[in-house]
mmCIF file with all atom_site columns, C-alpha atoms in Angstrom:
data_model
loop_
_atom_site.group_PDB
_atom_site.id
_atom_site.type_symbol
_atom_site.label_atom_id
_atom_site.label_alt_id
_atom_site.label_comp_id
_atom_site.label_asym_id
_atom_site.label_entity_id
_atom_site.label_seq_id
_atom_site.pdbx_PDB_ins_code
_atom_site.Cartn_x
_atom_site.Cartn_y
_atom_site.Cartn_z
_atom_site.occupancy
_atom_site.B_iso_or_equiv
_atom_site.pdbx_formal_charge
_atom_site.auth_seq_id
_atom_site.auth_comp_id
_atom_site.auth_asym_id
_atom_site.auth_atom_id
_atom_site.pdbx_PDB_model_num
ATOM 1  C CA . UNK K 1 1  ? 83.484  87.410  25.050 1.00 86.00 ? 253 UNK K CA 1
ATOM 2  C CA . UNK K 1 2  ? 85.204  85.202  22.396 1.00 90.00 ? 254 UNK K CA 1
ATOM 3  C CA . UNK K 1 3  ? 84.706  81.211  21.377 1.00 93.00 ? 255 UNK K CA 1
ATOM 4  C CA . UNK K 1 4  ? 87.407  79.286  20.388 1.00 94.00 ? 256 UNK K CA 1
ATOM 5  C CA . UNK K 1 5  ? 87.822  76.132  19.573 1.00 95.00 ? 257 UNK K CA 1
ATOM 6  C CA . UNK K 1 6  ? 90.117  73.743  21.117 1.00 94.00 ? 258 UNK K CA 1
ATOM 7  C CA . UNK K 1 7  ? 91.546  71.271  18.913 1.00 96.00 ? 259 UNK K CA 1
ATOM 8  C CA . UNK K 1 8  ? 92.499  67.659  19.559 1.00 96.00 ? 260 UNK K CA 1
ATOM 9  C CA . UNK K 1 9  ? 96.075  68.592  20.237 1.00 96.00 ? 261 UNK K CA 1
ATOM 10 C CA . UNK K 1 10 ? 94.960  71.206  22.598 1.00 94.00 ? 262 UNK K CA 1
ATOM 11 C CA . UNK K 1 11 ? 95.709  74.121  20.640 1.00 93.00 ? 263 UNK K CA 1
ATOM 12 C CA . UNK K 1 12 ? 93.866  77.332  20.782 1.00 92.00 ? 264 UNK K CA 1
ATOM 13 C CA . UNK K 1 13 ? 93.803  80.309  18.426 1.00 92.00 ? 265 UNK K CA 1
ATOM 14 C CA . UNK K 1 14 ? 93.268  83.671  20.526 1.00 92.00 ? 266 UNK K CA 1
ATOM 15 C CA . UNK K 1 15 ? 91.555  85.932  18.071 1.00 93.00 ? 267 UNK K CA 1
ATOM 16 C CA . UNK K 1 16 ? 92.886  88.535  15.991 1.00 94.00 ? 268 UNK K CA 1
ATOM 17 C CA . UNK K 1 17 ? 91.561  91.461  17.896 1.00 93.00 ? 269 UNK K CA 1
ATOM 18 C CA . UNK K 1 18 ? 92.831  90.408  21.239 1.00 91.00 ? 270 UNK K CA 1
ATOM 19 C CA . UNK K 1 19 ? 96.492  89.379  19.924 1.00 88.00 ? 271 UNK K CA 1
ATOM 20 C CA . UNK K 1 20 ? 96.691  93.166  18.390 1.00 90.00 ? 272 UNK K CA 1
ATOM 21 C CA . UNK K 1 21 ? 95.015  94.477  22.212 1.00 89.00 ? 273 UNK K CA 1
ATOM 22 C CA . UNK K 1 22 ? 98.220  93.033  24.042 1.00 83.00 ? 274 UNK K CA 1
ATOM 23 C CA . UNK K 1 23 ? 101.076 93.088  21.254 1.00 81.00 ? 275 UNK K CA 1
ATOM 24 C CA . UNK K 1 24 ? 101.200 89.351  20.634 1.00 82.00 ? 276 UNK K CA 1
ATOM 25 C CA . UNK K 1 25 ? 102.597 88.744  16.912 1.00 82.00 ? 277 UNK K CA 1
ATOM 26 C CA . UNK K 1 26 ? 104.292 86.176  15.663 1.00 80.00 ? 278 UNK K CA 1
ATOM 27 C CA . UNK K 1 27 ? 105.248 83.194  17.571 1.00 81.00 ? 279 UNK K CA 1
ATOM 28 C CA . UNK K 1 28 ? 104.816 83.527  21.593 1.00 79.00 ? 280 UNK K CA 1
ATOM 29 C CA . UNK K 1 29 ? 105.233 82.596  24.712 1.00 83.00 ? 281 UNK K CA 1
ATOM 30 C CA . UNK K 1 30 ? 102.406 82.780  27.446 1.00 87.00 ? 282 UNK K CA 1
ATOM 31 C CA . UNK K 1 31 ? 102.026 81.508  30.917 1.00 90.00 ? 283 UNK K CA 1
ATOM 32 C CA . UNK K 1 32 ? 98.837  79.489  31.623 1.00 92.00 ? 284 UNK K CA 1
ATOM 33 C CA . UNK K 1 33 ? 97.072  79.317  35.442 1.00 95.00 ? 285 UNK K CA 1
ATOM 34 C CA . UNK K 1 34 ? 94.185  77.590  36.826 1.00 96.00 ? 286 UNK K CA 1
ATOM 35 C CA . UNK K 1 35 ? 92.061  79.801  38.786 1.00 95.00 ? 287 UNK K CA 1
ATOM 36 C CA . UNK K 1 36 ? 88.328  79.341  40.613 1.00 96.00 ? 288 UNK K CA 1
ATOM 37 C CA . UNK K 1 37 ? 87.049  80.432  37.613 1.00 94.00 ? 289 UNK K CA 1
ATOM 38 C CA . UNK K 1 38 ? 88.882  78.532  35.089 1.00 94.00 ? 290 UNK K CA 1
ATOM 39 C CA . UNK K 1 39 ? 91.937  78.834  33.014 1.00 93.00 ? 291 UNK K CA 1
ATOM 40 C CA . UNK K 1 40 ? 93.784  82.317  32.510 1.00 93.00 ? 292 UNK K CA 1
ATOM 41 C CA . UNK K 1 41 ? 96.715  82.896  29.912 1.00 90.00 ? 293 UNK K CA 1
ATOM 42 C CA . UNK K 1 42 ? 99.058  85.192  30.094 1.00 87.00 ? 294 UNK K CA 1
ATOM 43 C CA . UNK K 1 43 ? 101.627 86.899  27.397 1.00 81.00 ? 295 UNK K CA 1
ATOM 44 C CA . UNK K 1 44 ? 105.258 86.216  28.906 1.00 79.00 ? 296 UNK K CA 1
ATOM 45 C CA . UNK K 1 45 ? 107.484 89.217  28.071 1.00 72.00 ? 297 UNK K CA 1
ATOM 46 C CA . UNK K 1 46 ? 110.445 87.994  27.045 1.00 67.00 ? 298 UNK K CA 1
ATOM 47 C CA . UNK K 1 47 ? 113.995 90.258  28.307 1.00 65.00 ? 299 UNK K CA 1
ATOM 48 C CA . UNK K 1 48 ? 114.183 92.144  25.288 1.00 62.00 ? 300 UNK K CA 1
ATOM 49 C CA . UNK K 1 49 ? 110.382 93.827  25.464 1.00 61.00 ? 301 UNK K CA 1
ATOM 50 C CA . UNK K 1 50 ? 111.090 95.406  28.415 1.00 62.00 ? 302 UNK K CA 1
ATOM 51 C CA . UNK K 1 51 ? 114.032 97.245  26.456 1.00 63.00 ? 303 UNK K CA 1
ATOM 52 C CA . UNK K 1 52 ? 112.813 100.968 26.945 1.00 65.00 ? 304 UNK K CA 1
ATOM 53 C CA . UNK K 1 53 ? 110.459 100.351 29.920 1.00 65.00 ? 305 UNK K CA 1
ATOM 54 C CA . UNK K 1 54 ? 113.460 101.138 32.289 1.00 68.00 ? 306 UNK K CA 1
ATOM 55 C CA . UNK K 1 55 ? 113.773 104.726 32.506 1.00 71.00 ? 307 UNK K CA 1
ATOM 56 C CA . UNK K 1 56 ? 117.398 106.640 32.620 1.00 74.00 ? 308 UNK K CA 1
ATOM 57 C CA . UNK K 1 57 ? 118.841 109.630 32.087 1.00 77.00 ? 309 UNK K CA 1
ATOM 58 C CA . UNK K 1 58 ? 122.171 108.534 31.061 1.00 78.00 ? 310 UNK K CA 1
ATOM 59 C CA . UNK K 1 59 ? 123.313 108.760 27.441 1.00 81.00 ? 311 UNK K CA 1
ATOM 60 C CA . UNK K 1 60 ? 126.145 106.280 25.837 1.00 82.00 ? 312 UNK K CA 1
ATOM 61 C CA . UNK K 1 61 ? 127.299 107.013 22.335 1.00 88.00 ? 313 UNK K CA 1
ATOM 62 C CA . UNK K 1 62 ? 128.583 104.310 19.810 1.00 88.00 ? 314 UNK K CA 1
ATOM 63 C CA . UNK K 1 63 ? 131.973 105.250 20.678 1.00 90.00 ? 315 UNK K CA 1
ATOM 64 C CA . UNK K 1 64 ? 130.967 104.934 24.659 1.00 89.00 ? 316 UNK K CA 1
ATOM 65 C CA . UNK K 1 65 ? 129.907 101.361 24.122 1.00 88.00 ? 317 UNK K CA 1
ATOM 66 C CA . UNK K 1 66 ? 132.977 100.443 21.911 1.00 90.00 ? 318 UNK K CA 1
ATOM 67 C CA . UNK K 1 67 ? 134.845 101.626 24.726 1.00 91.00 ? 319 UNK K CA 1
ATOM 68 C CA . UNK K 1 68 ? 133.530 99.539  27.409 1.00 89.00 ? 320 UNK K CA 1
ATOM 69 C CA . UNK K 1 69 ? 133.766 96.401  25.326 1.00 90.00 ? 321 UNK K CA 1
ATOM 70 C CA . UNK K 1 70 ? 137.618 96.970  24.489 1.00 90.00 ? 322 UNK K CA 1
ATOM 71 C CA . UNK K 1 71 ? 137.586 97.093  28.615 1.00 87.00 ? 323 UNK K CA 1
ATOM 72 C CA . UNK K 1 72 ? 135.380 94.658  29.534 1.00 86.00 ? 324 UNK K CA 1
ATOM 73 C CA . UNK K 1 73 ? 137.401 91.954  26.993 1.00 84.00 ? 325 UNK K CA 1
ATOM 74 C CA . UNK K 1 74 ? 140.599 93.406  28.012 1.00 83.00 ? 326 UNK K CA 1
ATOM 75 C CA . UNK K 1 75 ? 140.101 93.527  32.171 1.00 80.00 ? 327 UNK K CA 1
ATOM 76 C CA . UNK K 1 76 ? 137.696 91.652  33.266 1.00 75.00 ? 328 UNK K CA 1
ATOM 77 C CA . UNK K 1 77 ? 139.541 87.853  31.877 1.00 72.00 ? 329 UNK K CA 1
ATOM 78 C CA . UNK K 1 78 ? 141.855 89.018  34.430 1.00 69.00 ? 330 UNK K CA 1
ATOM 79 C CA . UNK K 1 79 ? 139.699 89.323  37.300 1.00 65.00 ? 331 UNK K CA 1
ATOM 80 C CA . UNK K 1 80 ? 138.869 85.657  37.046 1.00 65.00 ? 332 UNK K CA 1
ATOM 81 C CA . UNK K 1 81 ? 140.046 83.724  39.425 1.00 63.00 ? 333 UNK K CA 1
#
């Protein structure tokens, strides 16, 4: 168990060793709940953390992806309605 202090602005500083347990560096979001037994924060993952979490078997070269964009800026302007 940690103390922190809470300062008049209601800022907290979660300590070193804990920020390093769950990744948290730099500037970060985090959700905050009230529960029965107090207050529990939570690191929000933002969309790009979850990058390689997603598992796939498919495999898309540079010239793959440069591909798709020449499509997708070519075609799909004239799908709009």
């Amino acid at each position: 168990m940690h103390t922190v202090t809470i300062t008049s602005q209601g800022q907290v500083t979660i300590p070193k060793e804990i920020r390093e347990e769950y990744g948290i560096k730099g500037s970060h979001k985090a959700t905050i709940e009230r529960t029965k037994e107090g207050i529990l924060v939570k690191p929000k993952k933002d969309f790009w953390s979850l990058a390689g979490s997603l598992k796939s078997d498919i495999v898309a070269t540079d010239e793959d992806l440069r591909k798709a964009r020449e499509r997708m800026v070519t075609e799909w302007p004239r799908k709009l309605p």
